[in-house]
PDB file of C-alpha atoms in Angstrom:
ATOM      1  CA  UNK A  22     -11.567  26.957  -2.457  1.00  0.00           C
ATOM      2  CA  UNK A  23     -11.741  30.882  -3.437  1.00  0.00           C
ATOM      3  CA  UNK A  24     -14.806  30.593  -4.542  1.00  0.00           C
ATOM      4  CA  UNK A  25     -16.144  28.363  -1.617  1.00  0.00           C
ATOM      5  CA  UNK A  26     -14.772  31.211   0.715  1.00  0.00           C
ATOM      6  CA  UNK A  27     -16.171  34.144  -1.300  1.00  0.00           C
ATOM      7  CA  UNK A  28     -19.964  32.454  -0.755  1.00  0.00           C
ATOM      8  CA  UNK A  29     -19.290  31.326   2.895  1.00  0.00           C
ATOM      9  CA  UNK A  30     -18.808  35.446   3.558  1.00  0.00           C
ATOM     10  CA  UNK A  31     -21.578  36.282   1.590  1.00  0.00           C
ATOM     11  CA  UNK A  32     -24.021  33.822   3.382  1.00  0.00           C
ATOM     12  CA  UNK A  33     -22.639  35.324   6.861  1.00  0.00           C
ATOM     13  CA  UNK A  34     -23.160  38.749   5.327  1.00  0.00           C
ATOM     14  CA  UNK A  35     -26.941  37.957   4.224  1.00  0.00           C
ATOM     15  CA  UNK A  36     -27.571  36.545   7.404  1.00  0.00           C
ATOM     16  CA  UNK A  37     -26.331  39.666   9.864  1.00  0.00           C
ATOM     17  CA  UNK A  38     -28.628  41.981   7.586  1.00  0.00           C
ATOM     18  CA  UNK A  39     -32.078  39.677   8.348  1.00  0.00           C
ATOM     19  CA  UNK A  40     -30.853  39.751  12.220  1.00  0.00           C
ATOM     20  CA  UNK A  41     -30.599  43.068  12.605  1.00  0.00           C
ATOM     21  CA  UNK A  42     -33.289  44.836  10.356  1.00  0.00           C
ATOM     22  CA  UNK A  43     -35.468  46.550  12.410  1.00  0.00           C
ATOM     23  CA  UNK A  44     -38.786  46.406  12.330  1.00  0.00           C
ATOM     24  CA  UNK A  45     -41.228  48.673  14.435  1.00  0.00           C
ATOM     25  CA  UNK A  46     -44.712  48.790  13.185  1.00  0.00           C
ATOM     26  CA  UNK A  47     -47.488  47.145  14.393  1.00  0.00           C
ATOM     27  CA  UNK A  48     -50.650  45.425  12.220  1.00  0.00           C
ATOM     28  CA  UNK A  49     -53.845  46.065  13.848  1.00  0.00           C
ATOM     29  CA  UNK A  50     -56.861  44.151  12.711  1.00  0.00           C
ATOM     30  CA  UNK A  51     -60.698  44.944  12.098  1.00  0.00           C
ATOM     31  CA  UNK A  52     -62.307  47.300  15.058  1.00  0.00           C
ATOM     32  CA  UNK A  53     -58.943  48.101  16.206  1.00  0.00           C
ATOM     33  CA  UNK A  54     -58.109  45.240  17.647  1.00  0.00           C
ATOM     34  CA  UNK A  55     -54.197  45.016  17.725  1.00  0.00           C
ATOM     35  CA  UNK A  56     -53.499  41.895  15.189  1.00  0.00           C
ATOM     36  CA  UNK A  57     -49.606  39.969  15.278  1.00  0.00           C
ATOM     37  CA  UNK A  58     -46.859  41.939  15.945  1.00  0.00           C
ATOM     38  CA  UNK A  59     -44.632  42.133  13.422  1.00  0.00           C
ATOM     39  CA  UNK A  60     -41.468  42.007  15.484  1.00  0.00           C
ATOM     40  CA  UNK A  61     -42.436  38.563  15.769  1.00  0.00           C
ATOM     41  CA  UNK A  62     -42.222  37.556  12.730  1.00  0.00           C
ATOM     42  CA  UNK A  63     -38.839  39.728  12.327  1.00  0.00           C
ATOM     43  CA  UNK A  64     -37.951  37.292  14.784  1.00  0.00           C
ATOM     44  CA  UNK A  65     -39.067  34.446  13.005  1.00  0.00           C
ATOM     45  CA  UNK A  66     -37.469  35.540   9.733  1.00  0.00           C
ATOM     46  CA  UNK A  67     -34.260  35.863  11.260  1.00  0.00           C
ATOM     47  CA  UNK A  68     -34.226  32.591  12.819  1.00  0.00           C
ATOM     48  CA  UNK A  69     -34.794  31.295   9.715  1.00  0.00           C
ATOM     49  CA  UNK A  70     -31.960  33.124   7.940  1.00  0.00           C
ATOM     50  CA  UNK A  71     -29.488  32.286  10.096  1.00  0.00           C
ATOM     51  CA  UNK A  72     -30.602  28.591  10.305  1.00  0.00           C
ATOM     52  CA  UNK A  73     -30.092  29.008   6.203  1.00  0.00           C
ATOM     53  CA  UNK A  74     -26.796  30.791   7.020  1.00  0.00           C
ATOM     54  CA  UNK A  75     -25.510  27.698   9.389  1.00  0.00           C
ATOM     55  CA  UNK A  76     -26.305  24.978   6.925  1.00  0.00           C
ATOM     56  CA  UNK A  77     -24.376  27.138   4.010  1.00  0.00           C
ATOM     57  CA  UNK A  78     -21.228  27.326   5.968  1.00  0.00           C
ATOM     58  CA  UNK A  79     -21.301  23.714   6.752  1.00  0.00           C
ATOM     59  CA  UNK A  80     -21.636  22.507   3.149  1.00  0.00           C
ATOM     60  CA  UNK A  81     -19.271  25.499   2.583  1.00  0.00           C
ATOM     61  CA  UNK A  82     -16.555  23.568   4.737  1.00  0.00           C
ATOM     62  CA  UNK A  83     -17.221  20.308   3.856  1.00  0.00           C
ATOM     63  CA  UNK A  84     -16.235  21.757   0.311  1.00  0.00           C
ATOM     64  CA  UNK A  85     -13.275  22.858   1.597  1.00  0.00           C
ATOM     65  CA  UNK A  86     -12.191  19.899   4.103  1.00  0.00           C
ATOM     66  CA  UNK A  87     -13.087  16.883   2.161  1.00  0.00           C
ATOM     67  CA  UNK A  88     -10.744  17.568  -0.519  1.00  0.00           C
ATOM     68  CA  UNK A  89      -8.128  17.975   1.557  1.00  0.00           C
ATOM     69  CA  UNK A  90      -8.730  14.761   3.318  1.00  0.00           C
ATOM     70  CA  UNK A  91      -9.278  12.740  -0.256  1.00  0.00           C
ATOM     71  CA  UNK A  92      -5.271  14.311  -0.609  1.00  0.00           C
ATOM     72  CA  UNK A  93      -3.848  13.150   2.549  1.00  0.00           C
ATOM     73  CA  UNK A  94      -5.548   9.126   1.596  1.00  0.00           C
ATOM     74  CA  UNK A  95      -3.732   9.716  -1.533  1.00  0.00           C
ATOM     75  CA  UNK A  96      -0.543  10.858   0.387  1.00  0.00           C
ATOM     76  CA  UNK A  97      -0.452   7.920   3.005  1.00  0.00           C
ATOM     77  CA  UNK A  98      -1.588   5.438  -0.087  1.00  0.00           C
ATOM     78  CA  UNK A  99       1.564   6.173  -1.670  1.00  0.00           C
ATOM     79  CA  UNK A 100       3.508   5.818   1.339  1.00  0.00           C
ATOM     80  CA  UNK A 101       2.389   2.222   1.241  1.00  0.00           C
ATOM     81  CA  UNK A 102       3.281   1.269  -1.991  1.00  0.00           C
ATOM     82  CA  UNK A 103       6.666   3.523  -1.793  1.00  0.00           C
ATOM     83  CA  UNK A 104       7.392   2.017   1.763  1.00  0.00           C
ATOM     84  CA  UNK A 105       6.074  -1.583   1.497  1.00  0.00           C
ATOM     85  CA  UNK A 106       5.214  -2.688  -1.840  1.00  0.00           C
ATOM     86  CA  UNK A 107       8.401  -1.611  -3.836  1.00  0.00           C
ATOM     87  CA  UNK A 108      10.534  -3.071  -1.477  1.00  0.00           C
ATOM     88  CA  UNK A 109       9.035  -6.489  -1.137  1.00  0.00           C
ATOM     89  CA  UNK A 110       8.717  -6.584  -5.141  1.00  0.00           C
ATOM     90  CA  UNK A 111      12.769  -5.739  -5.732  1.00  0.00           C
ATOM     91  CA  UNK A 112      13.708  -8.142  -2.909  1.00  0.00           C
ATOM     92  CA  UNK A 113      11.997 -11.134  -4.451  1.00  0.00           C
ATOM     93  CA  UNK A 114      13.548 -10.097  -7.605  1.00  0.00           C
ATOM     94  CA  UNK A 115      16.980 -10.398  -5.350  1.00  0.00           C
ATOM     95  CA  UNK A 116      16.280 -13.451  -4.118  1.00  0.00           C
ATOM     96  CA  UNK A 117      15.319 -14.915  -7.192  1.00  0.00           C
ATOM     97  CA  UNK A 118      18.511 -14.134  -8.539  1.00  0.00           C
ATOM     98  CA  UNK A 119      20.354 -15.239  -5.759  1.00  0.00           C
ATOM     99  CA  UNK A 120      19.059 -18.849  -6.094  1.00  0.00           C
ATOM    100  CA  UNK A 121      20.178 -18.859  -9.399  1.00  0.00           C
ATOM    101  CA  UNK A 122      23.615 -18.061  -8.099  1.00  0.00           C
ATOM    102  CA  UNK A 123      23.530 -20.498  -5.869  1.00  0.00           C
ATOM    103  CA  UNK A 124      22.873 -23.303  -8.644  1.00  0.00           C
ATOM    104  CA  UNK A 125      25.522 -22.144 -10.436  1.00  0.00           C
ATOM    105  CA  UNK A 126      27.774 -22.408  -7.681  1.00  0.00           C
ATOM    106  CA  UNK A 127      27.168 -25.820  -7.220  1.00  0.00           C
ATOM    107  CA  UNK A 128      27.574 -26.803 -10.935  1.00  0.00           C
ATOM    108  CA  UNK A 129      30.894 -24.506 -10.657  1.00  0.00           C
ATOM    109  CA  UNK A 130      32.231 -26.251  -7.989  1.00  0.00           C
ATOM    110  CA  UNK A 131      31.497 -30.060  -9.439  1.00  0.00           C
ATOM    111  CA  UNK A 132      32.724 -29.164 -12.891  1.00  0.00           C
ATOM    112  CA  UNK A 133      35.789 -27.631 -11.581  1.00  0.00           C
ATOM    113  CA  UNK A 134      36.509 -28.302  -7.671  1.00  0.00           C
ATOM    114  CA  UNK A 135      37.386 -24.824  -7.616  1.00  0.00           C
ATOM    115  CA  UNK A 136      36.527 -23.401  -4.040  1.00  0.00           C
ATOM    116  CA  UNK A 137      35.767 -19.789  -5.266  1.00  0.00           C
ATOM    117  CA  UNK A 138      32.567 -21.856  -6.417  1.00  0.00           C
ATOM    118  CA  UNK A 139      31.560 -23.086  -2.858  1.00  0.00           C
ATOM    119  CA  UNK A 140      32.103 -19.471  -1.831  1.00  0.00           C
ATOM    120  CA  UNK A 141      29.629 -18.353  -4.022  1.00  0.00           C
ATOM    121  CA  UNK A 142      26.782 -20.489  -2.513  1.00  0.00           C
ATOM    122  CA  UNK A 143      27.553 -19.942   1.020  1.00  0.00           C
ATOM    123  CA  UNK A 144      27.808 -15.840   0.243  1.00  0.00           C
ATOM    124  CA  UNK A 145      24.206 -16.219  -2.058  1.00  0.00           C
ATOM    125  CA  UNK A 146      22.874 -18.424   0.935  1.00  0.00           C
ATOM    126  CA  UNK A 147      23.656 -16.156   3.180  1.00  0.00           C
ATOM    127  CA  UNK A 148      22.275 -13.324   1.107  1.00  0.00           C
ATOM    128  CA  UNK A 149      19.057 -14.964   0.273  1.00  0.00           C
ATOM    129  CA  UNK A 150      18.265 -15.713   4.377  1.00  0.00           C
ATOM    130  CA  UNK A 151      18.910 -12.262   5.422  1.00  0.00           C
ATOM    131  CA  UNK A 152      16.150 -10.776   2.611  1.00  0.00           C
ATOM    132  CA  UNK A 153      14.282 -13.668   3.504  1.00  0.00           C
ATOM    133  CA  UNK A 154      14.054 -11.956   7.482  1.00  0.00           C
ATOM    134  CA  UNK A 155      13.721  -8.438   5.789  1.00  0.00           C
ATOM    135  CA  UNK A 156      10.921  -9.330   3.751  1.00  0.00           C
ATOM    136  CA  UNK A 157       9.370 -11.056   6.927  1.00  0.00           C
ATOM    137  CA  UNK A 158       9.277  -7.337   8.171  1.00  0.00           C
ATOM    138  CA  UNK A 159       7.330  -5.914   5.046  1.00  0.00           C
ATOM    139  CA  UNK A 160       4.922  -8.837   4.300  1.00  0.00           C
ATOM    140  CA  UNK A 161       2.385  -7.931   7.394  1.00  0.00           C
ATOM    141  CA  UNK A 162       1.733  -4.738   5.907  1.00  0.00           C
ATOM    142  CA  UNK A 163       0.958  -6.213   2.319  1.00  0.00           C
ATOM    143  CA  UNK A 164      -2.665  -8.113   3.115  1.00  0.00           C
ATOM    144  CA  UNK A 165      -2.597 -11.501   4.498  1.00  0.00           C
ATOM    145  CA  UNK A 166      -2.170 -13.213   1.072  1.00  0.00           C
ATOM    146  CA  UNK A 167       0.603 -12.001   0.347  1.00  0.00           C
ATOM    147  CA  UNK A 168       2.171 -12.600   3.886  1.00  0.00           C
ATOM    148  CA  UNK A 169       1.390 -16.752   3.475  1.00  0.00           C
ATOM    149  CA  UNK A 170       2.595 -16.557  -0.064  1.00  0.00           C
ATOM    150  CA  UNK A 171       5.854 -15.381   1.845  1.00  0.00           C
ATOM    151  CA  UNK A 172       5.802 -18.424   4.462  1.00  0.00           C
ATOM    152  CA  UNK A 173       5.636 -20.660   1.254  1.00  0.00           C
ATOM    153  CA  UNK A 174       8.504 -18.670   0.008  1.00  0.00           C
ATOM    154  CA  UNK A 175      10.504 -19.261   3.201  1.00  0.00           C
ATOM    155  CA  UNK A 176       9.569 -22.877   3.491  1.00  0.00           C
ATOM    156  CA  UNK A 177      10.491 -23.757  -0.113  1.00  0.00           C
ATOM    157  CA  UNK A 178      14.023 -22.436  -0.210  1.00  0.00           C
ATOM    158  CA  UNK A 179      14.543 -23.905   3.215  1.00  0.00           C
ATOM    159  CA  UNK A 180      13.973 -27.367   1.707  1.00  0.00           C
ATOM    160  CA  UNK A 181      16.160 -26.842  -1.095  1.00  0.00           C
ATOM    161  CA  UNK A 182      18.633 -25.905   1.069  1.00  0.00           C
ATOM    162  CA  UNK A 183      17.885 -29.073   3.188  1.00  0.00           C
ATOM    163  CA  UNK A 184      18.338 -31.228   0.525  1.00  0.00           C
ATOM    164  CA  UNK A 185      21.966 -29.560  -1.045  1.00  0.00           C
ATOM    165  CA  UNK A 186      23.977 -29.158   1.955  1.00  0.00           C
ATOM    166  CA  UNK A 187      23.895 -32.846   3.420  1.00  0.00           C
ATOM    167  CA  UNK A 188      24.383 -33.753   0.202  1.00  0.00           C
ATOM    168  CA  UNK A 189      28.359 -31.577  -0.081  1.00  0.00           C
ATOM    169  CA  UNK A 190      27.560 -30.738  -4.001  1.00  0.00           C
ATOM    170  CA  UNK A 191      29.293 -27.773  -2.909  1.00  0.00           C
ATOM    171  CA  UNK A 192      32.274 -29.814  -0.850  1.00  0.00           C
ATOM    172  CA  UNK A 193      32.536 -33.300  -2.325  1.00  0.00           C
ATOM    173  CA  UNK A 194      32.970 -33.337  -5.973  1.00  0.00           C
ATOM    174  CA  UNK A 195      31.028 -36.245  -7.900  1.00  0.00           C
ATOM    175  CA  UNK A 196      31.758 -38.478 -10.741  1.00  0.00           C
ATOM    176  CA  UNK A 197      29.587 -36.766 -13.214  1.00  0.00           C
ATOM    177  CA  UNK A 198      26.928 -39.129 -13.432  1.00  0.00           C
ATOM    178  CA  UNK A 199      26.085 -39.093  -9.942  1.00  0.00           C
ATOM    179  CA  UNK A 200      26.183 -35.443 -10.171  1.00  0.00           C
ATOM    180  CA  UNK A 201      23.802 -35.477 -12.979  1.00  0.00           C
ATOM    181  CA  UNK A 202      21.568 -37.924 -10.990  1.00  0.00           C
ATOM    182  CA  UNK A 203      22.164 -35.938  -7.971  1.00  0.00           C
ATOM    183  CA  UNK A 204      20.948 -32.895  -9.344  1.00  0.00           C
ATOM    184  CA  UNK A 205      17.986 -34.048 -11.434  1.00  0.00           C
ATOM    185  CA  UNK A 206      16.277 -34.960  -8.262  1.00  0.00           C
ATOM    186  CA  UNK A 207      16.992 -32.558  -6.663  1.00  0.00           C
ATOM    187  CA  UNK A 208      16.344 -29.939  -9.437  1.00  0.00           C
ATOM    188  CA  UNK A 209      12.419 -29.798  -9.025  1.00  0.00           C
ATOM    189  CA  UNK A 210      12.687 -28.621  -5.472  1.00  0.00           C
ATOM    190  CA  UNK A 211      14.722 -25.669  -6.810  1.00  0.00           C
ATOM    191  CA  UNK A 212      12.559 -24.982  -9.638  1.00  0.00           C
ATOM    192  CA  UNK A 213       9.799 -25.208  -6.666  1.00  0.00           C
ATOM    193  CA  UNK A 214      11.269 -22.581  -4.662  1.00  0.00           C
ATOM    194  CA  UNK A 215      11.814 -20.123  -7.779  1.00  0.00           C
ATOM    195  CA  UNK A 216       7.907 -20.917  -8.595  1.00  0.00           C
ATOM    196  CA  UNK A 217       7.136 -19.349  -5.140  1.00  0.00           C
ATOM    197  CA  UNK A 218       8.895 -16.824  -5.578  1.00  0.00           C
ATOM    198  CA  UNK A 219       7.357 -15.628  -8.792  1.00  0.00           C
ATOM    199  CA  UNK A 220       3.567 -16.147  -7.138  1.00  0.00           C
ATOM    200  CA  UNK A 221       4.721 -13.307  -4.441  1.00  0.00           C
ATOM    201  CA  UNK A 222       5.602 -11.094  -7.440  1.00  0.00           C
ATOM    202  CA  UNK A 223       2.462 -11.734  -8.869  1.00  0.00           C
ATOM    203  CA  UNK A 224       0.732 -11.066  -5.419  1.00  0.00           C
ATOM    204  CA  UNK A 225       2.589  -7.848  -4.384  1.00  0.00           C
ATOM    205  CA  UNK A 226       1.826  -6.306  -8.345  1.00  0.00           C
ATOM    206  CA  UNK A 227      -2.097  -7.175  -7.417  1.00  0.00           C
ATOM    207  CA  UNK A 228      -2.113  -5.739  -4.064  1.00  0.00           C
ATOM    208  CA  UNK A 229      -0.226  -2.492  -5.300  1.00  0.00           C
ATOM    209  CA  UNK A 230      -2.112  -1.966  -8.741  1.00  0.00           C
ATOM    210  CA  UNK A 231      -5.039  -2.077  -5.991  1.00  0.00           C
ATOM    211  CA  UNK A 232      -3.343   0.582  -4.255  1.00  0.00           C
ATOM    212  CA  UNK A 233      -3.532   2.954  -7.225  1.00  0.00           C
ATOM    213  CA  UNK A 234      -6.434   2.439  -8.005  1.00  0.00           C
ATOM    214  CA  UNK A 235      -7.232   3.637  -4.383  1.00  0.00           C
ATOM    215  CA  UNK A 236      -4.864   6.733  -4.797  1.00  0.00           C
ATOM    216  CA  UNK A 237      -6.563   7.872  -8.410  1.00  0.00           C
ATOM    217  CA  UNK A 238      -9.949   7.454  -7.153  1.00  0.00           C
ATOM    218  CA  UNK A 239      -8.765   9.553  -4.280  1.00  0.00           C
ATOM    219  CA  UNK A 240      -7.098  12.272  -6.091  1.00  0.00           C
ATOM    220  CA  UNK A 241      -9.966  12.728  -8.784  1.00  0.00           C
ATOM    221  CA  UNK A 242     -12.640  12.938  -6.302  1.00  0.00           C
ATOM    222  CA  UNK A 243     -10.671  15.448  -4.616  1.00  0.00           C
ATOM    223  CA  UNK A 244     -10.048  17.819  -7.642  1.00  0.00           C
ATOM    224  CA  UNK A 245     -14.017  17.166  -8.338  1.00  0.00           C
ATOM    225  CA  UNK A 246     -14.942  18.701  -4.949  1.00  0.00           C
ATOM    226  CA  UNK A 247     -12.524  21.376  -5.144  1.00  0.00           C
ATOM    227  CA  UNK A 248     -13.677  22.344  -8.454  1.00  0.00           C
ATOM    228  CA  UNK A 249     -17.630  23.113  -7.377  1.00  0.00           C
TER     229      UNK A 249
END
């Protein structure tokens, strides 16, 4: 940027001294016929440098501005993945874990009747919907993808709740062979939900690898431009 500075000057320098050297003779041609005026082409000349001048301190500022711009993409870039794509990636991780709660709340509760196990799913439940409705926030900002990956999300551990709760496995204790039978067909619409889950994961790392890529691109050209 020095440097870029130092020749802008220069060329503005160069291009004063072409204005404003004066020239005062006059060519005359054969039988003393007065031939072009020199001043003219002073003129011309000068035009000329300062056109030269101009097109310098452009390029000169482009130098300077387009590096700075290639720093602010970088800048908002991270924002992105800081503001959006982090978030969404460790609340699927939550609610991931959270459904796996909730199973073992269930088998808790049937193996032992104990209530601190029905507890357990309501509070996971509870816990999954409400990052469910904060990840409904973030997904819009993530590519369109990833936003319908999170309406399968939603929809899949809506059904497995569907299909628990009528059901009281976390209320109505079971001999355990119903239990058993209970929960083996029920099992693949759990397993269903987690599977979700994991494609949004995969999703969100795509979209924000692409992001870096973005912000590295960014950055290097920058430093390029601001090296010349």
């Amino acid at each position: 940027a020095n440097r870029a500075r130092s020749a802008f000057f220069r060329a503005v320098v160069i291009a004063n001294q072409a204005e404003i050297t004066p020239i005062t003779q006059i060519s005359y041609g054969v039988g003393g016929r007065q031939g072009v005026p020199e001043r003219r082409l002073s003129a011309s000349s000068s035009m000329t440098g300062w056109l030269g001048g101009f097109f310098v301190s452009i390029v000169l500022i482009l130098l300077v501005l387009v590096p700075v711009l290639l720093n602010r993409q970088a800048d908002d870039v991270r924002h992105e993945i800081d503001n959006f794509g982090q978030p969404a990636t460790l609340m699927i991780g939550e609610i991931q874990a959270a459904l796996s709660h909730e199973l073992s709340g269930i088998i808790g509760f049937q193996a032992s009747g104990e209530e601190k196990y029905t507890r357990l799913y309501q509070e996971q439940k509870e816990f999954v919907l409400e990052k469910l409705d904060h990840l409904d926030r973030l997904t819009p900002n993530l590519g369109r993808s990833v936003e319908l990956t999170a309406d399968e999300v939603r929809l899949g551990i809506e059904r497995w709740h569907r299909v628990v709760d009528p059901d009281g496995l976390v209320t109505n204790r079971r001999s355990p062979e119903e239990f058993r039978r209970l929960l083996y067909a029920r099992d693949f619409v759990h397993e269903a939900a987690h599977q979700a889950a994991s494609t949004f994961n995969q999703q969100v790392e795509v979209w924000r690898e692409g992001k870096r890529r973005t912000m590295d691109r960014s950055h290097r050209n920058g430093a390029t431009l601001a090296a010349r």
